[in-house]
Amino acid sequence: MNLTLKIWRQKDAQSSGAMQSYAVEGISEDMSFLEMLDTLNEQLNERGEEPVAFDHDCREGICGSCDLMINGQAHGPEVTTTCQLHMRSFSDGQTITIEPWRAGAFPVVKDLIVDRSAFDRIIQSGGYVSVNTGSAPEANSVPAPRDKAMRAFNVATCIGCGACVAACPNGSASLFLGAKITHLGELPQGQPERMSRVAGMVAQHDAEGFGGCTNIGECASACPKEIPLDVISQLNKDLRDALRAGY
Amino acid sequence: MASTADVSGLTELNGPPEQRSDDAHGYYTPAPEKLVDAKAPTGLIKDRWTTRKMENRLVNPANRRKLDVIIVGTGLAGGSAAATLGEAGYNVKSFCYQDSPRRAHSIAAQGGINAAKNYKEDGDSTYRLFYDTVKGGDYRSRESNVYRLAEVSANIIDQCVAQGVPFARDYAGLLDNRSFGGVQVSRTFYARGQTGQQLLIGAYQAMERQVAAGTVTQYTRHEMLEVIVVDGKARGIIARDLVTGEIETHLADVVVLASGGYGNVFYLSTNAMGSNVTASWRAHRKGAYMANPCYTQIHPTCIPVSGDHQSKLTLMSESLRNDGRIWVPKNKEDCTKDPRDIPEEDRDYYLERIYPSFGNLVPRDIASRQAKNMCDEGRGVGPMVGDFRRGVYLDFADAIARLGEDAVREKYDNLFDMYERITGENPYQVPMRIYPAVHYVMGGLWVDYDLQSNIPGLFVTGEANFSDHGANRLGASALMQGLADGYFVLPNTIRDYLADGPFEQIDESHPAVVEARTSVEERIDKFLSIGGSRSADSFHKELGNIMWEYCGMERSEDGLRKAIDMIRELKAEFWTNLKVLGTADSLNQSLEKAGRVIDFIELGELMCIDALNRRESCGGHFRAESQTEDGEALRHDEEFAYVAAWEFGGEGGLPVLHKEDLIYTAIEMKQRSYK
Ligand SMILES: Cc1cc2nc3c(=O)[nH]c(=O)nc-3n(C[C@H](O)[C@H](O)[C@H](O)COP(=O)(O)OP(=O)(O)OC[C@H]3O[C@@H](n4cnc5c(N)ncnc54)[C@H](O)[C@@H]3O)c2cc1C
Ligand code: SF4
Ligand code: FES
């Protein structure tokens, strides 16, 4: 396949950026989207132009590093991560627009790379169970009902990629937050800190400049791990309970 | 179980090995003295760890705040260590090259983690886990270390469950297990096909809690490029801030490397793209020994290569071998047919045929080599790559008929999806195709029983060290080692070292610091100024081809000699023909890559020398010159039951080979048989 790529180039956080057009040739359908970008970068390097910077690592859809807006959609046209998107989803001669995540709380670092450290700070504000090493009880001494454990698992699959934020017109991280609240909230181990956790995480979320949730639902449709929208209801419920309890 | 009645650990069951062959003559300098890991306590094997914990000195809580610990790496090994040492009150600085600690390569592990809990009452015990692990490693691991690993394994599960790790559970709400290659009990705990992710998130959350508490400071998008050694002790690191390009000096009382494995030396592997050897290699060049570098694990169940563009290979969890049956057509003519049209009697379930007692669950090295044999015989399936079809079937038709599609879906759902996404084929309908790929390295920096390298104050944990897996690694044992090291072992051993602290103050003007920093700056300038015509990536691909061809699943004396020459040429070309655009004072991914690739090139050469020296087949390492009559791997314990620990011989000099004898007291060495 031959393609035209329109890519956001930005030297660093301080500079302003612009879209640039590149032609790439000889792309195979079996390539992943990132292998297609590797091909472009080899060609740019040969021509003496600086390659396009983008984030990636596992290339297996699990680390959450890769993060591209492709034709206006987070991770592109399929429900998956960018690294698992294959070129068979595109057609010969197509023009593809590639931009970094769009959200005030995710400032651009360079080209297609953004700073997602706000997510780490949200976890720091309560997204854990406080158990010191060595003080854990025997694992089977606290059974967890299977349906609850299953739900916990289903939402614990969040990879922290930030597609939900990038897709949301408000730049809200409610899906990411809801996933963690629900994961720990469904398990017996998560109960003692349930209220302080939600209060702390929501406060940090707001402080980071993420927007509020207005139930648009773009987040859940962009999420590569199919985190369901109802985690946001869970988040809101837990937050109400926490506020009532004076947290 | 075999005759392992002597569990006392009081008598030596084998004598010191005596190497007769010397294939690597001229490529190395032998060290005059044997290396001894004097730190392992003697006495009953089951008491050794308890003894060590008691012997090790304590550090008063008030003094811990004054002690600075640097940890490079935030995977299972580094993340769990940072959390635990932070909780204990030390002042921890944690480094990773990704944008968040949660993205470390450990996140990709699929299958599960072993622990001797015996929840199934199927006869598991600490001793049996220990025995299986030593045997699986083809008797090339240290028995004291492995026993300790088995001993703390049960605590790991308790710890992770308490953190909220959502392991699979049965209907009573209790933890579920499955079994993995090479063992006959169900001792593997799992979270669907995402065990690594769930364990890592647990460790990451525990570490972030310490960041909030102020005991851990995290430096993300930072790459460690040099160790600082002052008066023979590790005292800090030089790191590059990958965003601003700034070269930073970080000083500490002790340095821990938890920087993962170097399988990417093969270019195509199941590792994350950023996995590299730089941290370990820079330490090696500073004097730390690199042990058994040629021990590479080839994983039998990966999605086969489809073409040149490929940047990595994807693993399909080994747990699939619990239910999937592996076969190839009996007749070459059938290889291009739709597998569903090949009748039962024309299929060769070769693992079940050759190894009736383990069948599809034979250890990885055996499953890998037999797959290669089938393809070499011309009975491989899938597209032609080079002259061969490189694939065998992994078939779920029986499992689906027996358990129902829903049950299979629940167990392996995301793996099946991933397969379909990559290959465009539906594995519920057509058998999967798999082929071996480079997956894990058992070699790494040499450490003693306390996980300390031969440089005092430099500790090494997780995949970056060499000690626990021998020549081969059983499934679900790397996650176990990473967390055992980080949560339970290192915190207990590093204490003893730190009890001598705080150490003498040094500052950035110290000559050793200046030297380390200058060398980093000079290398970076060099990369940018060569101005040749080839990208770092193209060198990496070429190195990978050499390594796979000559130092991969099968190795021979001639091949290895040839590989060493080729790598030396490649290295010379790298320094004259590399092209890196952009600047040093900004985010520059080509520059990062260049630094990693040259370290891989140097490592590759050492791996080939190590492989050349070891004229025996063991674990994933098959030497053509050493096989039984029926083509199975043949070890030579009386010559090679030792750890090969290589010392850097200086620029252009020969590496120095130190040998540490492997003496067993609780397990008798046996030829492995899975028949
Ligand atoms: C696809 C896959 C599946 C697997 N499945 C299983 C399984 O089911 N069971 C099992 O037991 N094992 C499995 N393994 C093996 C296991 O995942 C790894 O061996 C283990 O996770 C390694 O952990 P680690 O903490 O040592 O290193 P890693 O998780 O690799 O972490 C390395 C860390 O070091 C940092 N780092 C590296 N170099 C530098 C540097 N120079 N400067 C700064 N930071 C640096 C990285 O940023 C990262 O944080 C699997 C491996 C793969 C690839
Ligand atoms: S909720 Fe989904 S989209 Fe949002 S960070 Fe998690 S995985 Fe990504
Ligand atoms: S690179 Fe890891 S999820 Fe895409």
Short mmCIF file of N, CA and C and ligand atoms in Angstrom, two decimals, chain A residues 57-58 60 62, chain B residues 71-80 94-114 178 180 188-189 193-196 199-200 219 221-226 237-240 242 257-261 269-272 274-280 282 297 299 302 312-319 364 418 438-441 461-465 469 473-483 485 596 599, ligand 1:
data_model
loop_
_atom_site.label_atom_id
_atom_site.label_comp_id
_atom_site.label_asym_id
_atom_site.label_seq_id
_atom_site.Cartn_x
_atom_site.Cartn_y
_atom_site.Cartn_z
N ASP A 57 6.12 0.49 23.72
CA ASP A 57 7.09 -0.41 24.33
C ASP A 57 6.74 -1.88 24.10
N CYS A 58 5.68 -2.38 24.72
CA CYS A 58 5.45 -3.83 24.63
C CYS A 58 5.04 -4.29 23.24
N GLU A 60 2.29 -5.26 22.46
CA GLU A 60 1.40 -6.41 22.64
C GLU A 60 0.06 -5.97 23.19
N ILE A 62 -0.54 -4.22 26.00
CA ILE A 62 -0.73 -4.39 27.43
C ILE A 62 -0.04 -3.32 28.28
N ILE B 71 17.30 2.46 42.94
CA ILE B 71 16.83 1.23 42.30
C ILE B 71 16.56 1.54 40.83
N VAL B 72 17.26 0.85 39.96
CA VAL B 72 17.06 1.05 38.53
C VAL B 72 16.10 -0.03 38.05
N GLY B 73 14.92 0.39 37.62
CA GLY B 73 13.92 -0.57 37.15
C GLY B 73 12.70 -0.60 38.05
N THR B 74 11.55 -0.66 37.43
CA THR B 74 10.29 -0.64 38.17
C THR B 74 9.40 -1.81 37.78
N GLY B 75 10.02 -2.88 37.28
CA GLY B 75 9.25 -4.09 36.99
C GLY B 75 8.91 -4.79 38.29
N LEU B 76 8.58 -6.06 38.20
CA LEU B 76 8.22 -6.78 39.42
C LEU B 76 9.35 -6.74 40.43
N ALA B 77 10.59 -6.90 39.94
CA ALA B 77 11.72 -6.92 40.86
C ALA B 77 11.96 -5.54 41.46
N GLY B 78 12.05 -4.52 40.63
CA GLY B 78 12.38 -3.18 41.12
C GLY B 78 11.21 -2.52 41.83
N GLY B 79 10.02 -2.68 41.30
CA GLY B 79 8.84 -2.04 41.91
C GLY B 79 8.58 -2.58 43.30
N SER B 80 8.67 -3.92 43.44
CA SER B 80 8.39 -4.51 44.74
C SER B 80 9.48 -4.14 45.74
N SER B 94 13.87 5.79 42.52
CA SER B 94 13.53 4.73 41.57
C SER B 94 13.57 5.27 40.14
N PHE B 95 14.18 4.49 39.25
CA PHE B 95 14.36 4.95 37.87
C PHE B 95 13.74 3.99 36.86
N CYS B 96 13.14 4.55 35.81
CA CYS B 96 12.73 3.71 34.68
C CYS B 96 12.76 4.55 33.41
N TYR B 97 12.88 3.87 32.27
CA TYR B 97 12.95 4.66 31.04
C TYR B 97 11.57 4.98 30.47
N GLN B 98 10.53 4.24 30.91
CA GLN B 98 9.18 4.52 30.41
C GLN B 98 8.61 5.78 31.07
N ASP B 99 7.42 6.18 30.60
CA ASP B 99 6.81 7.38 31.18
C ASP B 99 6.14 7.10 32.52
N SER B 100 5.93 5.83 32.83
CA SER B 100 5.36 5.48 34.12
C SER B 100 5.91 4.14 34.55
N PRO B 101 6.11 3.96 35.88
CA PRO B 101 6.63 2.68 36.37
C PRO B 101 5.71 1.53 35.98
N ARG B 102 4.44 1.78 35.79
CA ARG B 102 3.48 0.73 35.51
C ARG B 102 3.70 0.09 34.15
N ARG B 103 4.56 0.65 33.32
CA ARG B 103 4.71 0.12 31.97
C ARG B 103 5.90 -0.83 31.81
N ALA B 104 6.57 -1.13 32.91
CA ALA B 104 7.73 -2.03 32.82
C ALA B 104 7.32 -3.33 32.13
N HIS B 105 8.29 -3.95 31.51
CA HIS B 105 8.05 -5.13 30.71
C HIS B 105 7.35 -6.27 31.44
N SER B 106 7.50 -6.36 32.74
CA SER B 106 6.80 -7.40 33.52
C SER B 106 5.30 -7.39 33.23
N ILE B 107 4.80 -6.27 32.83
CA ILE B 107 3.36 -6.13 32.58
C ILE B 107 2.86 -7.11 31.52
N ALA B 108 3.77 -7.55 30.66
CA ALA B 108 3.35 -8.38 29.53
C ALA B 108 3.22 -9.86 29.87
N ALA B 109 3.69 -10.27 31.04
CA ALA B 109 3.65 -11.70 31.35
C ALA B 109 2.21 -12.19 31.39
N GLN B 110 2.01 -13.36 30.80
CA GLN B 110 0.63 -13.79 30.60
C GLN B 110 0.22 -14.90 31.54
N GLY B 111 1.04 -15.96 31.57
CA GLY B 111 0.56 -17.24 32.08
C GLY B 111 0.29 -17.35 33.56
N GLY B 112 1.25 -16.99 34.39
CA GLY B 112 0.99 -17.18 35.81
C GLY B 112 2.24 -17.18 36.64
N ILE B 113 2.03 -17.40 37.93
CA ILE B 113 3.13 -17.38 38.90
C ILE B 113 3.01 -18.61 39.80
N ASN B 114 4.11 -19.29 40.00
CA ASN B 114 4.11 -20.50 40.81
C ASN B 114 4.18 -20.19 42.29
N ARG B 178 -3.62 -23.59 38.02
CA ARG B 178 -3.51 -24.47 36.86
C ARG B 178 -2.07 -24.98 36.79
N PHE B 180 1.57 -25.94 34.56
CA PHE B 180 2.40 -25.33 33.54
C PHE B 180 3.43 -26.33 33.05
N THR B 188 0.18 -23.15 39.70
CA THR B 188 0.32 -21.85 39.07
C THR B 188 -0.90 -20.98 39.32
N PHE B 189 -0.68 -19.83 39.96
CA PHE B 189 -1.75 -18.87 40.21
C PHE B 189 -1.80 -17.92 39.01
N GLY B 193 -5.19 -14.31 31.23
CA GLY B 193 -3.90 -14.32 30.54
C GLY B 193 -3.11 -13.05 30.84
N GLN B 194 -3.36 -12.41 31.98
CA GLN B 194 -2.74 -11.11 32.25
C GLN B 194 -2.11 -11.07 33.62
N THR B 195 -1.52 -12.19 34.02
CA THR B 195 -1.00 -12.27 35.38
C THR B 195 0.07 -11.21 35.64
N GLY B 196 0.96 -11.02 34.68
CA GLY B 196 2.04 -10.05 34.87
C GLY B 196 1.48 -8.66 35.09
N LEU B 199 -0.01 -8.44 38.66
CA LEU B 199 1.02 -8.42 39.71
C LEU B 199 1.78 -7.11 39.68
N LEU B 200 2.07 -6.64 38.48
CA LEU B 200 2.85 -5.40 38.39
C LEU B 200 2.03 -4.22 38.90
N TYR B 219 11.82 8.67 39.22
CA TYR B 219 12.38 9.36 38.07
C TYR B 219 11.99 8.57 36.83
N ARG B 221 11.12 8.30 32.61
CA ARG B 221 11.83 8.77 31.42
C ARG B 221 13.27 9.17 31.75
N HIS B 222 13.89 8.30 32.52
CA HIS B 222 15.31 8.49 32.86
C HIS B 222 16.03 7.20 32.51
N GLU B 223 17.15 7.30 31.85
CA GLU B 223 17.90 6.10 31.52
C GLU B 223 19.25 6.12 32.23
N MET B 224 19.51 5.04 32.97
CA MET B 224 20.79 4.94 33.64
C MET B 224 21.85 4.57 32.61
N LEU B 225 22.95 5.32 32.57
CA LEU B 225 23.97 5.07 31.55
C LEU B 225 25.33 4.71 32.13
N GLU B 226 25.48 4.80 33.43
CA GLU B 226 26.78 4.45 34.03
C GLU B 226 26.61 4.22 35.53
N ILE B 237 24.71 6.52 40.24
CA ILE B 237 24.58 6.30 38.80
C ILE B 237 24.60 7.63 38.04
N ILE B 238 24.92 7.53 36.77
CA ILE B 238 24.73 8.67 35.87
C ILE B 238 23.51 8.32 35.02
N ALA B 239 22.55 9.23 34.97
CA ALA B 239 21.35 8.98 34.18
C ALA B 239 21.09 10.13 33.22
N ARG B 240 20.41 9.81 32.14
CA ARG B 240 20.03 10.87 31.20
C ARG B 240 18.53 11.09 31.33
N LEU B 242 15.50 11.68 29.67
CA LEU B 242 15.23 11.43 28.25
C LEU B 242 14.42 12.55 27.61
N LEU B 257 20.27 -2.89 40.72
CA LEU B 257 19.85 -2.97 39.32
C LEU B 257 18.73 -4.00 39.21
N ALA B 258 17.59 -3.57 38.71
CA ALA B 258 16.45 -4.46 38.50
C ALA B 258 15.96 -4.17 37.09
N SER B 259 16.92 -4.17 36.18
CA SER B 259 16.68 -3.59 34.87
C SER B 259 16.24 -4.61 33.82
N GLY B 260 15.92 -5.83 34.22
CA GLY B 260 15.32 -6.79 33.31
C GLY B 260 16.32 -7.52 32.42
N GLY B 261 15.80 -8.26 31.46
CA GLY B 261 16.63 -9.14 30.64
C GLY B 261 17.03 -8.53 29.31
N SER B 269 12.13 -10.80 19.46
CA SER B 269 11.92 -11.57 20.68
C SER B 269 10.56 -11.19 21.21
N THR B 270 10.18 -11.82 22.31
CA THR B 270 8.89 -11.46 22.90
C THR B 270 9.02 -10.29 23.87
N ASN B 271 10.23 -9.78 24.03
CA ASN B 271 10.43 -8.68 24.98
C ASN B 271 9.84 -7.37 24.48
N ALA B 272 9.65 -6.45 25.42
CA ALA B 272 9.22 -5.11 25.03
C ALA B 272 10.32 -4.47 24.19
N GLY B 274 11.76 -1.70 24.32
CA GLY B 274 12.78 -0.95 25.03
C GLY B 274 13.67 -1.81 25.93
N SER B 275 13.32 -3.07 26.11
CA SER B 275 14.14 -3.92 26.98
C SER B 275 15.56 -3.92 26.45
N ASN B 276 16.53 -3.83 27.34
CA ASN B 276 17.91 -3.63 26.88
C ASN B 276 18.88 -4.13 27.92
N VAL B 277 20.17 -4.10 27.56
CA VAL B 277 21.17 -4.62 28.50
C VAL B 277 22.02 -3.50 29.09
N THR B 278 21.69 -2.26 28.72
CA THR B 278 22.60 -1.16 29.03
C THR B 278 23.00 -1.07 30.50
N ALA B 279 22.02 -1.13 31.39
CA ALA B 279 22.36 -0.98 32.81
C ALA B 279 23.35 -2.07 33.23
N SER B 280 23.04 -3.32 32.87
CA SER B 280 23.92 -4.42 33.25
C SER B 280 25.27 -4.31 32.54
N ARG B 282 26.86 -1.68 31.33
CA ARG B 282 27.72 -0.60 31.84
C ARG B 282 28.34 -1.06 33.18
N GLN B 297 16.41 -18.55 26.88
CA GLN B 297 15.26 -19.41 26.78
C GLN B 297 14.46 -19.12 25.53
N HIS B 299 11.03 -19.80 23.74
CA HIS B 299 9.68 -20.17 24.15
C HIS B 299 8.97 -20.86 22.99
N CYS B 302 4.98 -19.18 20.31
CA CYS B 302 4.85 -17.79 19.85
C CYS B 302 4.17 -17.79 18.48
N LYS B 312 8.71 -7.37 16.36
CA LYS B 312 8.78 -8.20 17.57
C LYS B 312 7.94 -9.44 17.35
N LEU B 313 8.09 -10.40 18.26
CA LEU B 313 7.28 -11.60 18.18
C LEU B 313 6.35 -11.63 19.39
N THR B 314 5.20 -12.23 19.18
CA THR B 314 4.22 -12.23 20.26
C THR B 314 4.05 -13.63 20.80
N LEU B 315 4.10 -13.69 22.11
CA LEU B 315 3.97 -14.95 22.81
C LEU B 315 2.50 -15.30 22.95
N MET B 316 2.21 -16.60 22.81
CA MET B 316 0.91 -17.08 23.23
C MET B 316 1.20 -17.87 24.50
N SER B 317 0.55 -17.55 25.59
CA SER B 317 0.92 -18.14 26.86
C SER B 317 1.06 -19.64 26.78
N GLU B 318 2.05 -20.13 27.52
CA GLU B 318 2.30 -21.54 27.59
C GLU B 318 1.14 -22.29 28.22
N SER B 319 0.33 -21.60 29.01
CA SER B 319 -0.80 -22.27 29.65
C SER B 319 -1.70 -22.89 28.58
N ARG B 364 9.97 -26.24 28.17
CA ARG B 364 10.04 -25.37 27.00
C ARG B 364 11.15 -25.74 26.02
N MET B 418 -5.99 -11.86 20.74
CA MET B 418 -4.71 -11.31 20.31
C MET B 418 -4.22 -12.07 19.07
N VAL B 438 12.71 -16.30 20.93
CA VAL B 438 13.50 -15.90 22.09
C VAL B 438 12.61 -15.19 23.09
N HIS B 439 12.76 -15.56 24.35
CA HIS B 439 11.78 -15.11 25.32
C HIS B 439 12.38 -14.52 26.59
N TYR B 440 13.39 -15.18 27.10
CA TYR B 440 13.88 -14.84 28.43
C TYR B 440 15.36 -15.20 28.47
N VAL B 441 16.11 -14.50 29.29
CA VAL B 441 17.51 -14.91 29.45
C VAL B 441 17.76 -15.32 30.88
N THR B 461 18.74 -7.75 40.94
CA THR B 461 17.56 -8.58 41.20
C THR B 461 16.78 -8.87 39.93
N GLY B 462 15.89 -9.83 40.00
CA GLY B 462 14.99 -10.16 38.88
C GLY B 462 15.76 -10.73 37.70
N GLU B 463 15.24 -10.49 36.53
CA GLU B 463 15.82 -11.10 35.33
C GLU B 463 17.24 -10.61 35.09
N ALA B 464 17.61 -9.48 35.65
CA ALA B 464 18.95 -8.94 35.43
C ALA B 464 20.04 -9.77 36.11
N ASN B 465 19.70 -10.60 37.10
CA ASN B 465 20.74 -11.44 37.70
C ASN B 465 20.66 -12.85 37.12
N HIS B 469 17.64 -19.73 37.76
CA HIS B 469 16.96 -20.57 36.76
C HIS B 469 17.83 -21.58 36.05
N ARG B 473 14.37 -22.29 32.10
CA ARG B 473 13.48 -21.77 33.13
C ARG B 473 12.11 -22.39 32.95
N LEU B 474 11.55 -22.89 34.03
CA LEU B 474 10.20 -23.41 33.94
C LEU B 474 9.22 -22.25 33.86
N GLY B 475 8.05 -22.51 33.28
CA GLY B 475 7.03 -21.48 33.20
C GLY B 475 6.67 -20.99 34.58
N ALA B 476 6.23 -19.73 34.64
CA ALA B 476 5.70 -19.15 35.87
C ALA B 476 6.73 -19.01 36.98
N SER B 477 8.01 -19.12 36.64
CA SER B 477 9.02 -18.98 37.69
C SER B 477 9.74 -17.64 37.67
N ALA B 478 9.63 -16.88 36.57
CA ALA B 478 10.32 -15.58 36.54
C ALA B 478 9.56 -14.55 37.37
N LEU B 479 8.24 -14.61 37.28
CA LEU B 479 7.44 -13.68 38.08
C LEU B 479 7.69 -13.96 39.55
N MET B 480 7.74 -15.25 39.86
CA MET B 480 8.01 -15.66 41.23
C MET B 480 9.36 -15.12 41.70
N GLN B 481 10.36 -15.24 40.86
CA GLN B 481 11.69 -14.76 41.27
C GLN B 481 11.70 -13.24 41.44
N GLY B 482 11.08 -12.53 40.47
CA GLY B 482 11.08 -11.07 40.55
C GLY B 482 10.49 -10.60 41.87
N LEU B 483 9.35 -11.17 42.24
CA LEU B 483 8.69 -10.73 43.46
C LEU B 483 9.36 -11.27 44.71
N ASP B 485 12.57 -11.74 45.06
CA ASP B 485 13.73 -10.87 45.23
C ASP B 485 13.31 -9.52 45.83
N ARG B 596 21.84 1.67 23.19
CA ARG B 596 21.43 0.31 23.53
C ARG B 596 22.01 -0.70 22.55
N ASP B 599 25.71 -1.62 23.08
CA ASP B 599 25.85 -2.51 24.24
C ASP B 599 25.42 -3.94 23.87
C1 LIG C 1 5.45 -11.90 26.77
C2 LIG C 1 6.02 -12.42 28.04
C3 LIG C 1 5.30 -13.29 28.85
C4 LIG C 1 5.82 -13.77 30.04
N1 LIG C 1 5.08 -14.59 30.80
C5 LIG C 1 5.56 -15.03 31.98
C6 LIG C 1 4.75 -15.82 32.84
O1 LIG C 1 3.60 -16.14 32.52
N2 LIG C 1 5.27 -16.23 34.01
C7 LIG C 1 6.52 -15.89 34.40
O2 LIG C 1 6.93 -16.26 35.49
N3 LIG C 1 7.30 -15.10 33.61
C8 LIG C 1 6.85 -14.67 32.42
N4 LIG C 1 7.64 -13.89 31.61
C9 LIG C 1 8.95 -13.45 32.11
C10 LIG C 1 8.81 -12.29 33.08
O3 LIG C 1 7.77 -11.45 32.67
C11 LIG C 1 10.04 -11.43 33.19
O4 LIG C 1 11.16 -12.19 33.31
C12 LIG C 1 9.98 -10.52 34.41
O5 LIG C 1 8.79 -9.80 34.40
C13 LIG C 1 11.17 -9.60 34.50
O6 LIG C 1 10.95 -8.69 35.55
P1 LIG C 1 12.04 -7.66 36.01
O7 LIG C 1 11.41 -6.89 37.11
O8 LIG C 1 13.30 -8.35 36.28
O9 LIG C 1 12.30 -6.72 34.77
P2 LIG C 1 11.35 -5.82 33.85
O10 LIG C 1 9.91 -5.98 34.16
O11 LIG C 1 11.80 -6.05 32.45
O12 LIG C 1 11.69 -4.37 34.26
C14 LIG C 1 12.84 -3.69 33.83
C15 LIG C 1 12.80 -2.30 34.36
O13 LIG C 1 14.07 -1.72 34.23
C16 LIG C 1 13.97 -0.45 33.64
N5 LIG C 1 15.23 -0.22 32.92
C17 LIG C 1 15.90 -1.06 32.13
N6 LIG C 1 17.05 -0.51 31.73
C18 LIG C 1 17.11 0.70 32.30
C19 LIG C 1 18.06 1.76 32.28
N7 LIG C 1 19.22 1.65 31.62
N8 LIG C 1 17.77 2.88 32.96
C20 LIG C 1 16.61 3.00 33.66
N9 LIG C 1 15.70 2.04 33.73
C21 LIG C 1 15.95 0.90 33.05
C22 LIG C 1 12.74 -0.50 32.79
O14 LIG C 1 12.25 0.80 32.62
C23 LIG C 1 11.84 -1.36 33.65
O15 LIG C 1 11.21 -0.55 34.62
C24 LIG C 1 7.12 -13.40 30.42
C25 LIG C 1 7.86 -12.55 29.61
C26 LIG C 1 7.34 -12.10 28.42
C27 LIG C 1 8.18 -11.26 27.54
#
